[in-house]
Amino acid sequence: MSNFIQSKTAKTVYFVFGILAISAVMFFLMNNSKIAASSGTSKIVFETEVHDFGKVAQGPQLEYTFKFSNKGKGNLLIEKVQTSCGCTGATTGGKTEYSKGESGEIKVTFNTQGRQGRQEKQIIVFTNDPEQSQLTLRISCDIDASAQ
């Protein structure tokens, strides 16, 4: 038995088992660090992502507020809010950072002047949420040009 322990084959077997053990420990440590890192991230959750104003007259400016909360463990950053058309505006009211559990809102305006028929607009919200770095909100309405 002592001859086997000192043989080249035994040394090779011990070396391979040592490498496997080190690899297993490294794999375990790397996976646990990813779990710990992801648990401190932000998570944006909107009450609703779609709003239909229904049938409206041509001319007035419509307004709607999309409400959201940060359901993550880290700070949520609203990096940018972009609309799909110049007739649509969106703002966070100047606040762009939200702590864990904090709520906020994105106020959207839509100018119906000069438009008619079915209208659908998008508001793209860019965040630091790793699962939803871009989120699309939608507003829509049916503009009746004869009902002024």
Tab-separated table of N, CA and C in Angstrom:
chain	number	residue	atom	x	y	z
A	1	MET	N	0.816	-1.188	0.000
A	1	MET	CA	0.000	0.000	0.000
A	1	MET	C	0.857	1.249	0.000
A	2	SER	N	1.947	1.245	0.795
A	2	SER	CA	2.802	2.432	0.837
A	2	SER	C	3.511	2.643	-0.493
A	3	ASN	N	3.767	1.566	-1.240
A	3	ASN	CA	4.364	1.714	-2.566
A	3	ASN	C	3.388	2.396	-3.519
A	4	PHE	N	2.079	2.070	-3.380
A	4	PHE	CA	1.075	2.694	-4.240
A	4	PHE	C	0.975	4.193	-3.976
A	5	ILE	N	1.006	4.601	-2.699
A	5	ILE	CA	0.905	6.006	-2.336
A	5	ILE	C	2.067	6.791	-2.931
A	6	GLN	N	3.205	6.196	-3.035
A	6	GLN	CA	4.381	6.894	-3.559
A	6	GLN	C	4.517	6.747	-5.085
A	7	SER	N	3.652	6.000	-5.722
A	7	SER	CA	3.763	5.780	-7.163
A	7	SER	C	3.262	6.992	-7.953
A	8	LYS	N	3.630	7.046	-9.228
A	8	LYS	CA	3.201	8.142	-10.117
A	8	LYS	C	1.685	8.116	-10.317
A	9	THR	N	1.092	6.963	-10.395
A	9	THR	CA	-0.352	6.845	-10.585
A	9	THR	C	-1.098	7.463	-9.414
A	10	ALA	N	-0.681	7.190	-8.223
A	10	ALA	CA	-1.334	7.733	-7.028
A	10	ALA	C	-1.188	9.251	-6.995
A	11	LYS	N	-0.013	9.735	-7.319
A	11	LYS	CA	0.195	11.186	-7.331
A	11	LYS	C	-0.713	11.851	-8.361
A	12	THR	N	-0.881	11.213	-9.484
A	12	THR	CA	-1.760	11.743	-10.529
A	12	THR	C	-3.212	11.745	-10.051
A	13	VAL	N	-3.631	10.670	-9.412
A	13	VAL	CA	-5.002	10.576	-8.903
A	13	VAL	C	-5.240	11.656	-7.854
A	14	TYR	N	-4.317	11.839	-6.922
A	14	TYR	CA	-4.461	12.887	-5.904
A	14	TYR	C	-4.508	14.281	-6.535
A	15	PHE	N	-3.678	14.489	-7.540
A	15	PHE	CA	-3.655	15.780	-8.225
A	15	PHE	C	-5.018	16.069	-8.895
A	16	VAL	N	-5.551	15.069	-9.601
A	16	VAL	CA	-6.841	15.242	-10.283
A	16	VAL	C	-7.946	15.504	-9.256
A	17	PHE	N	-7.982	14.734	-8.173
A	17	PHE	CA	-8.994	14.964	-7.137
A	17	PHE	C	-8.834	16.342	-6.496
A	18	GLY	N	-7.617	16.784	-6.322
A	18	GLY	CA	-7.363	18.124	-5.762
A	18	GLY	C	-7.890	19.214	-6.684
A	19	ILE	N	-7.639	19.077	-7.962
A	19	ILE	CA	-8.140	20.053	-8.951
A	19	ILE	C	-9.667	20.047	-8.951
A	20	LEU	N	-10.285	18.875	-8.921
A	20	LEU	CA	-11.745	18.782	-8.896
A	20	LEU	C	-12.322	19.439	-7.629
A	21	ALA	N	-11.690	19.210	-6.508
A	21	ALA	CA	-12.170	19.805	-5.255
A	21	ALA	C	-12.060	21.331	-5.303
A	22	ILE	N	-10.947	21.838	-5.780
A	22	ILE	CA	-10.765	23.293	-5.896
A	22	ILE	C	-11.788	23.871	-6.874
A	23	SER	N	-12.018	23.188	-8.005
A	23	SER	CA	-13.003	23.653	-8.985
A	23	SER	C	-14.404	23.689	-8.382
A	24	ALA	N	-14.748	22.658	-7.623
A	24	ALA	CA	-16.078	22.617	-7.003
A	24	ALA	C	-16.253	23.767	-6.005
A	25	VAL	N	-15.238	24.038	-5.206
A	25	VAL	CA	-15.308	25.137	-4.243
A	25	VAL	C	-15.419	26.475	-4.973
A	26	MET	N	-14.643	26.685	-6.026
A	26	MET	CA	-14.698	27.930	-6.792
A	26	MET	C	-16.080	28.111	-7.426
A	27	PHE	N	-16.641	27.030	-7.999
A	27	PHE	CA	-17.963	27.088	-8.609
A	27	PHE	C	-19.011	27.487	-7.568
A	28	PHE	N	-18.962	26.875	-6.402
A	28	PHE	CA	-19.911	27.180	-5.327
A	28	PHE	C	-19.793	28.638	-4.886
A	29	LEU	N	-18.588	29.130	-4.711
A	29	LEU	CA	-18.390	30.513	-4.273
A	29	LEU	C	-18.853	31.507	-5.321
A	30	MET	N	-18.598	31.234	-6.592
A	30	MET	CA	-19.007	32.154	-7.656
A	30	MET	C	-20.529	32.198	-7.781
A	31	ASN	N	-21.201	31.080	-7.675
A	31	ASN	CA	-22.663	31.069	-7.774
A	31	ASN	C	-23.293	31.778	-6.585
A	32	ASN	N	-22.768	31.613	-5.398
A	32	ASN	CA	-23.319	32.292	-4.224
A	32	ASN	C	-23.100	33.792	-4.300
A	33	SER	N	-21.999	34.243	-4.879
A	33	SER	CA	-21.773	35.687	-4.988
A	33	SER	C	-22.744	36.300	-5.986
A	34	LYS	N	-23.133	35.575	-7.039
A	34	LYS	CA	-24.119	36.082	-7.992
A	34	LYS	C	-25.480	36.201	-7.333
A	35	ILE	N	-25.842	35.240	-6.503
A	35	ILE	CA	-27.119	35.299	-5.796
A	35	ILE	C	-27.132	36.493	-4.861
A	36	ALA	N	-26.068	36.705	-4.134
A	36	ALA	CA	-26.001	37.832	-3.209
A	36	ALA	C	-26.043	39.155	-3.958
A	37	ALA	N	-25.377	39.236	-5.107
A	37	ALA	CA	-25.370	40.478	-5.875
A	37	ALA	C	-26.741	40.768	-6.455
A	38	SER	N	-27.431	39.733	-6.963
A	38	SER	CA	-28.726	39.975	-7.578
A	38	SER	C	-29.798	40.286	-6.546
A	39	SER	N	-29.614	39.875	-5.297
A	39	SER	CA	-30.623	40.152	-4.286
A	39	SER	C	-30.629	41.623	-3.887
A	40	GLY	N	-29.604	42.379	-4.249
A	40	GLY	CA	-29.548	43.801	-3.914
A	40	GLY	C	-29.929	44.696	-5.074
A	41	THR	N	-30.644	44.170	-6.056
A	41	THR	CA	-30.988	44.948	-7.235
A	41	THR	C	-32.369	45.573	-7.120
A	42	SER	N	-32.631	46.488	-8.021
A	42	SER	CA	-33.922	47.175	-8.060
A	42	SER	C	-34.927	46.351	-8.863
A	43	LYS	N	-36.212	46.635	-8.646
A	43	LYS	CA	-37.278	45.971	-9.409
A	43	LYS	C	-38.451	46.924	-9.508
A	44	ILE	N	-38.713	47.418	-10.734
A	44	ILE	CA	-39.813	48.349	-10.952
A	44	ILE	C	-41.091	47.569	-11.233
A	45	VAL	N	-42.164	47.953	-10.532
A	45	VAL	CA	-43.463	47.310	-10.719
A	45	VAL	C	-44.513	48.413	-10.856
A	46	PHE	N	-45.165	48.468	-12.026
A	46	PHE	CA	-46.217	49.452	-12.276
A	46	PHE	C	-47.567	48.872	-11.864
A	47	GLU	N	-48.460	49.745	-11.386
A	47	GLU	CA	-49.827	49.326	-11.088
A	47	GLU	C	-50.516	48.882	-12.373
A	48	THR	N	-50.288	49.627	-13.443
A	48	THR	CA	-50.793	49.289	-14.776
A	48	THR	C	-49.816	49.847	-15.801
A	49	GLU	N	-49.717	49.187	-16.939
A	49	GLU	CA	-48.803	49.627	-17.987
A	49	GLU	C	-49.551	50.121	-19.221
A	50	VAL	N	-50.884	50.095	-19.166
A	50	VAL	CA	-51.718	50.499	-20.297
A	50	VAL	C	-52.875	51.340	-19.773
A	51	HIS	N	-53.178	52.450	-20.498
A	51	HIS	CA	-54.345	53.251	-20.149
A	51	HIS	C	-55.059	53.679	-21.424
A	52	ASP	N	-56.382	53.429	-21.451
A	52	ASP	CA	-57.215	53.839	-22.586
A	52	ASP	C	-58.134	54.956	-22.107
A	53	PHE	N	-58.028	56.139	-22.715
A	53	PHE	CA	-58.874	57.275	-22.361
A	53	PHE	C	-60.301	57.093	-22.896
A	54	GLY	N	-60.492	56.146	-23.795
A	54	GLY	CA	-61.805	55.935	-24.392
A	54	GLY	C	-62.054	56.939	-25.506
A	55	LYS	N	-63.322	57.282	-25.711
A	55	LYS	CA	-63.703	58.233	-26.766
A	55	LYS	C	-63.590	59.646	-26.205
A	56	VAL	N	-62.845	60.509	-26.893
A	56	VAL	CA	-62.619	61.887	-26.434
A	56	VAL	C	-62.837	62.861	-27.589
A	57	ALA	N	-63.104	64.113	-27.236
A	57	ALA	CA	-63.243	65.173	-28.244
A	57	ALA	C	-61.859	65.615	-28.709
A	58	GLN	N	-61.786	66.132	-29.910
A	58	GLN	CA	-60.528	66.669	-30.437
A	58	GLN	C	-60.252	68.023	-29.785
A	59	GLY	N	-59.017	68.256	-29.400
A	59	GLY	CA	-58.643	69.559	-28.870
A	59	GLY	C	-58.007	69.560	-27.495
A	60	PRO	N	-58.604	68.933	-26.481
A	60	PRO	CA	-58.029	69.042	-25.138
A	60	PRO	C	-56.742	68.224	-24.975
A	61	GLN	N	-55.992	68.568	-23.957
A	61	GLN	CA	-54.799	67.814	-23.604
A	61	GLN	C	-55.194	66.805	-22.533
A	62	LEU	N	-54.939	65.537	-22.791
A	62	LEU	CA	-55.280	64.466	-21.852
A	62	LEU	C	-54.106	64.213	-20.923
A	63	GLU	N	-54.409	63.820	-19.682
A	63	GLU	CA	-53.355	63.538	-18.704
A	63	GLU	C	-53.649	62.231	-17.984
A	64	TYR	N	-52.576	61.485	-17.721
A	64	TYR	CA	-52.699	60.249	-16.945
A	64	TYR	C	-51.398	60.045	-16.171
A	65	THR	N	-51.499	59.456	-14.986
A	65	THR	CA	-50.330	59.191	-14.162
A	65	THR	C	-50.162	57.689	-13.966
A	66	PHE	N	-49.036	57.178	-14.429
A	66	PHE	CA	-48.677	55.773	-14.203
A	66	PHE	C	-47.930	55.696	-12.869
A	67	LYS	N	-48.422	54.876	-11.945
A	67	LYS	CA	-47.800	54.743	-10.628
A	67	LYS	C	-46.995	53.453	-10.565
A	68	PHE	N	-45.840	53.539	-9.892
A	68	PHE	CA	-44.967	52.373	-9.765
A	68	PHE	C	-44.353	52.323	-8.375
A	69	SER	N	-43.769	51.175	-8.052
A	69	SER	CA	-43.048	50.981	-6.790
A	69	SER	C	-41.741	50.259	-7.076
A	70	ASN	N	-40.768	50.482	-6.208
A	70	ASN	CA	-39.514	49.748	-6.268
A	70	ASN	C	-39.655	48.551	-5.331
A	71	LYS	N	-39.847	47.372	-5.896
A	71	LYS	CA	-40.037	46.146	-5.110
A	71	LYS	C	-38.724	45.399	-4.907
A	72	GLY	N	-37.614	45.991	-5.348
A	72	GLY	CA	-36.313	45.356	-5.180
A	72	GLY	C	-35.665	45.746	-3.867
A	73	LYS	N	-34.444	45.280	-3.671
A	73	LYS	CA	-33.707	45.570	-2.433
A	73	LYS	C	-32.726	46.719	-2.605
A	74	GLY	N	-32.437	47.088	-3.854
A	74	GLY	CA	-31.514	48.185	-4.134
A	74	GLY	C	-32.256	49.410	-4.624
A	75	ASN	N	-31.530	50.504	-4.808
A	75	ASN	CA	-32.135	51.741	-5.311
A	75	ASN	C	-32.503	51.594	-6.784
A	76	LEU	N	-33.683	52.107	-7.123
A	76	LEU	CA	-34.168	52.114	-8.496
A	76	LEU	C	-33.843	53.461	-9.116
A	77	LEU	N	-33.260	53.435	-10.304
A	77	LEU	CA	-32.968	54.664	-11.040
A	77	LEU	C	-33.800	54.701	-12.311
A	78	ILE	N	-34.528	55.800	-12.497
A	78	ILE	CA	-35.204	56.043	-13.770
A	78	ILE	C	-34.197	56.837	-14.588
A	79	GLU	N	-33.565	56.178	-15.538
A	79	GLU	CA	-32.488	56.802	-16.297
A	79	GLU	C	-32.993	57.754	-17.370
A	80	LYS	N	-34.129	57.396	-17.999
A	80	LYS	CA	-34.678	58.227	-19.065
A	80	LYS	C	-36.112	57.812	-19.324
A	81	VAL	N	-36.939	58.781	-19.731
A	81	VAL	CA	-38.307	58.509	-20.163
A	81	VAL	C	-38.447	59.120	-21.549
A	82	GLN	N	-38.850	58.304	-22.525
A	82	GLN	CA	-38.901	58.742	-23.918
A	82	GLN	C	-40.281	58.432	-24.502
A	83	THR	N	-40.847	59.390	-25.215
A	83	THR	CA	-42.153	59.190	-25.838
A	83	THR	C	-41.999	58.869	-27.319
A	84	SER	N	-43.037	58.270	-27.893
A	84	SER	CA	-42.982	57.854	-29.293
A	84	SER	C	-43.389	58.960	-30.257
A	85	CYS	N	-43.870	60.106	-29.725
A	85	CYS	CA	-44.384	61.153	-30.597
A	85	CYS	C	-44.258	62.503	-29.899
A	86	GLY	N	-44.115	63.566	-30.669
A	86	GLY	CA	-44.014	64.910	-30.101
A	86	GLY	C	-45.313	65.386	-29.462
A	87	CYS	N	-46.411	64.735	-29.776
A	87	CYS	CA	-47.709	65.106	-29.192
A	87	CYS	C	-47.877	64.532	-27.787
A	88	THR	N	-46.920	63.716	-27.364
A	88	THR	CA	-46.984	63.052	-26.067
A	88	THR	C	-45.811	63.517	-25.208
A	89	GLY	N	-46.101	63.813	-23.952
A	89	GLY	CA	-45.058	64.205	-23.008
A	89	GLY	C	-45.072	63.281	-21.807
A	90	ALA	N	-43.920	63.122	-21.160
A	90	ALA	CA	-43.837	62.282	-19.965
A	90	ALA	C	-42.762	62.834	-19.044
A	91	THR	N	-43.051	62.827	-17.731
A	91	THR	CA	-42.088	63.330	-16.761
A	91	THR	C	-42.180	62.555	-15.451
A	92	THR	N	-41.056	62.503	-14.765
A	92	THR	CA	-41.015	61.910	-13.431
A	92	THR	C	-41.155	62.990	-12.372
A	93	GLY	N	-41.308	64.229	-12.794
A	93	GLY	CA	-41.382	65.336	-11.848
A	93	GLY	C	-40.026	65.697	-11.273
A	94	GLY	N	-38.965	65.278	-11.930
A	94	GLY	CA	-37.612	65.616	-11.485
A	94	GLY	C	-36.985	64.564	-10.576
A	95	LYS	N	-37.768	63.670	-10.002
A	95	LYS	CA	-37.224	62.625	-9.133
A	95	LYS	C	-36.860	61.417	-9.984
A	96	THR	N	-35.633	60.922	-9.805
A	96	THR	CA	-35.193	59.790	-10.622
A	96	THR	C	-34.661	58.615	-9.808
A	97	GLU	N	-34.516	58.755	-8.490
A	97	GLU	CA	-33.997	57.671	-7.665
A	97	GLU	C	-34.990	57.328	-6.563
A	98	TYR	N	-35.252	56.015	-6.427
A	98	TYR	CA	-36.255	55.539	-5.479
A	98	TYR	C	-35.660	54.417	-4.638
A	99	SER	N	-35.770	54.528	-3.336
A	99	SER	CA	-35.255	53.524	-2.408
A	99	SER	C	-36.149	52.291	-2.395
A	100	LYS	N	-35.691	51.257	-1.739
A	100	LYS	CA	-36.458	50.021	-1.561
A	100	LYS	C	-37.835	50.346	-0.978
A	101	GLY	N	-38.889	49.881	-1.645
A	101	GLY	CA	-40.251	50.086	-1.161
A	101	GLY	C	-40.861	51.435	-1.505
A	102	GLU	N	-40.065	52.346	-2.033
A	102	GLU	CA	-40.565	53.686	-2.343
A	102	GLU	C	-41.380	53.670	-3.640
A	103	SER	N	-42.393	54.542	-3.695
A	103	SER	CA	-43.257	54.645	-4.870
A	103	SER	C	-42.985	55.938	-5.620
A	104	GLY	N	-43.361	55.927	-6.884
A	104	GLY	CA	-43.204	57.113	-7.722
A	104	GLY	C	-44.244	57.099	-8.816
A	105	GLU	N	-44.152	58.087	-9.694
A	105	GLU	CA	-45.112	58.172	-10.780
A	105	GLU	C	-44.501	58.831	-12.007
A	106	ILE	N	-45.065	58.461	-13.143
A	106	ILE	CA	-44.697	59.073	-14.414
A	106	ILE	C	-45.968	59.708	-14.962
A	107	LYS	N	-45.925	61.043	-15.085
A	107	LYS	CA	-47.086	61.786	-15.574
A	107	LYS	C	-46.984	61.925	-17.084
A	108	VAL	N	-48.068	61.537	-17.760
A	108	VAL	CA	-48.099	61.531	-19.219
A	108	VAL	C	-49.175	62.501	-19.699
A	109	THR	N	-48.837	63.279	-20.720
A	109	THR	CA	-49.814	64.165	-21.358
A	109	THR	C	-49.878	63.821	-22.840
A	110	PHE	N	-51.074	63.996	-23.406
A	110	PHE	CA	-51.276	63.726	-24.833
A	110	PHE	C	-52.142	64.836	-25.408
A	111	ASN	N	-51.623	65.519	-26.427
A	111	ASN	CA	-52.329	66.618	-27.072
A	111	ASN	C	-53.167	66.072	-28.226
A	112	THR	N	-54.496	66.215	-28.119
A	112	THR	CA	-55.395	65.680	-29.138
A	112	THR	C	-55.646	66.649	-30.286
A	113	GLN	N	-55.161	67.888	-30.169
A	113	GLN	CA	-55.397	68.912	-31.198
A	113	GLN	C	-54.881	68.438	-32.557
A	114	GLY	N	-55.748	68.524	-33.575
A	114	GLY	CA	-55.362	68.176	-34.940
A	114	GLY	C	-55.318	66.687	-35.222
A	115	ARG	N	-55.756	65.888	-34.295
A	115	ARG	CA	-55.727	64.430	-34.485
A	115	ARG	C	-57.151	63.895	-34.493
A	116	GLN	N	-57.321	62.766	-35.151
A	116	GLN	CA	-58.638	62.135	-35.145
A	116	GLN	C	-58.490	60.625	-35.287
A	117	GLY	N	-59.535	59.922	-34.902
A	117	GLY	CA	-59.519	58.466	-34.988
A	117	GLY	C	-58.760	57.822	-33.844
A	118	ARG	N	-58.450	56.557	-34.019
A	118	ARG	CA	-57.765	55.775	-32.978
A	118	ARG	C	-56.305	56.221	-32.876
A	119	GLN	N	-55.872	56.522	-31.653
A	119	GLN	CA	-54.497	56.959	-31.393
A	119	GLN	C	-53.894	56.042	-30.333
A	120	GLU	N	-52.691	55.574	-30.586
A	120	GLU	CA	-51.961	54.741	-29.626
A	120	GLU	C	-50.536	55.275	-29.536
A	121	LYS	N	-50.105	55.588	-28.330
A	121	LYS	CA	-48.772	56.152	-28.115
A	121	LYS	C	-48.028	55.322	-27.073
A	122	GLN	N	-46.693	55.345	-27.181
A	122	GLN	CA	-45.851	54.583	-26.266
A	122	GLN	C	-44.941	55.515	-25.478
A	123	ILE	N	-44.682	55.135	-24.248
A	123	ILE	CA	-43.729	55.825	-23.380
A	123	ILE	C	-42.728	54.763	-22.936
A	124	ILE	N	-41.466	54.946	-23.292
A	124	ILE	CA	-40.439	53.964	-22.941
A	124	ILE	C	-39.691	54.474	-21.716
A	125	VAL	N	-39.653	53.630	-20.681
A	125	VAL	CA	-38.995	53.964	-19.425
A	125	VAL	C	-37.707	53.143	-19.341
A	126	PHE	N	-36.578	53.837	-19.205
A	126	PHE	CA	-35.270	53.186	-19.084
A	126	PHE	C	-34.872	53.201	-17.612
A	127	THR	N	-34.563	52.006	-17.051
A	127	THR	CA	-34.236	51.897	-15.626
A	127	THR	C	-32.979	51.052	-15.420
A	128	ASN	N	-32.574	50.956	-14.160
A	128	ASN	CA	-31.460	50.069	-13.806
A	128	ASN	C	-31.964	48.710	-13.313
A	129	ASP	N	-33.236	48.411	-13.501
A	129	ASP	CA	-33.791	47.100	-13.155
A	129	ASP	C	-33.182	46.075	-14.119
A	130	PRO	N	-32.421	45.101	-13.615
A	130	PRO	CA	-31.743	44.161	-14.517
A	130	PRO	C	-32.707	43.291	-15.322
A	131	GLU	N	-33.924	43.100	-14.838
A	131	GLU	CA	-34.897	42.284	-15.560
A	131	GLU	C	-35.732	43.107	-16.545
A	132	GLN	N	-35.847	44.427	-16.299
A	132	GLN	CA	-36.638	45.293	-17.170
A	132	GLN	C	-35.918	46.622	-17.358
A	133	SER	N	-34.829	46.605	-18.088
A	133	SER	CA	-34.082	47.843	-18.281
A	133	SER	C	-34.845	48.808	-19.189
A	134	GLN	N	-35.732	48.272	-20.016
A	134	GLN	CA	-36.635	49.084	-20.843
A	134	GLN	C	-38.039	48.548	-20.656
A	135	LEU	N	-38.944	49.443	-20.306
A	135	LEU	CA	-40.333	49.057	-20.094
A	135	LEU	C	-41.207	49.992	-20.905
A	136	THR	N	-42.183	49.466	-21.618
A	136	THR	CA	-43.038	50.285	-22.472
A	136	THR	C	-44.417	50.448	-21.850
A	137	LEU	N	-44.796	51.711	-21.619
A	137	LEU	CA	-46.136	52.058	-21.175
A	137	LEU	C	-46.928	52.467	-22.407
A	138	ARG	N	-48.246	52.269	-22.381
A	138	ARG	CA	-49.064	52.598	-23.558
A	138	ARG	C	-50.293	53.394	-23.149
A	139	ILE	N	-50.589	54.421	-23.945
A	139	ILE	CA	-51.850	55.140	-23.801
A	139	ILE	C	-52.567	55.094	-25.144
A	140	SER	N	-53.880	55.161	-25.089
A	140	SER	CA	-54.657	55.139	-26.328
A	140	SER	C	-55.957	55.896	-26.122
A	141	CYS	N	-56.579	56.286	-27.231
A	141	CYS	CA	-57.877	56.946	-27.198
A	141	CYS	C	-58.476	56.921	-28.589
A	142	ASP	N	-59.747	57.237	-28.653
A	142	ASP	CA	-60.446	57.344	-29.925
A	142	ASP	C	-60.949	58.783	-30.024
A	143	ILE	N	-60.331	59.587	-30.904
A	143	ILE	CA	-60.647	61.007	-30.997
A	143	ILE	C	-61.776	61.224	-32.000
A	144	ASP	N	-62.835	61.857	-31.502
A	144	ASP	CA	-64.001	62.170	-32.329
A	144	ASP	C	-63.896	63.642	-32.718
A	145	ALA	N	-63.537	63.902	-33.960
A	145	ALA	CA	-63.338	65.271	-34.437
A	145	ALA	C	-64.642	66.069	-34.474
A	146	SER	N	-65.782	65.391	-34.557
A	146	SER	CA	-67.066	66.113	-34.631
A	146	SER	C	-67.605	66.509	-33.261
A	147	ALA	N	-67.022	65.997	-32.194
A	147	ALA	CA	-67.518	66.277	-30.831
A	147	ALA	C	-66.668	67.358	-30.164
A	148	GLN	N	-66.689	68.571	-30.688
A	148	GLN	CA	-65.879	69.644	-30.104
A	148	GLN	C	-66.686	70.531	-29.199
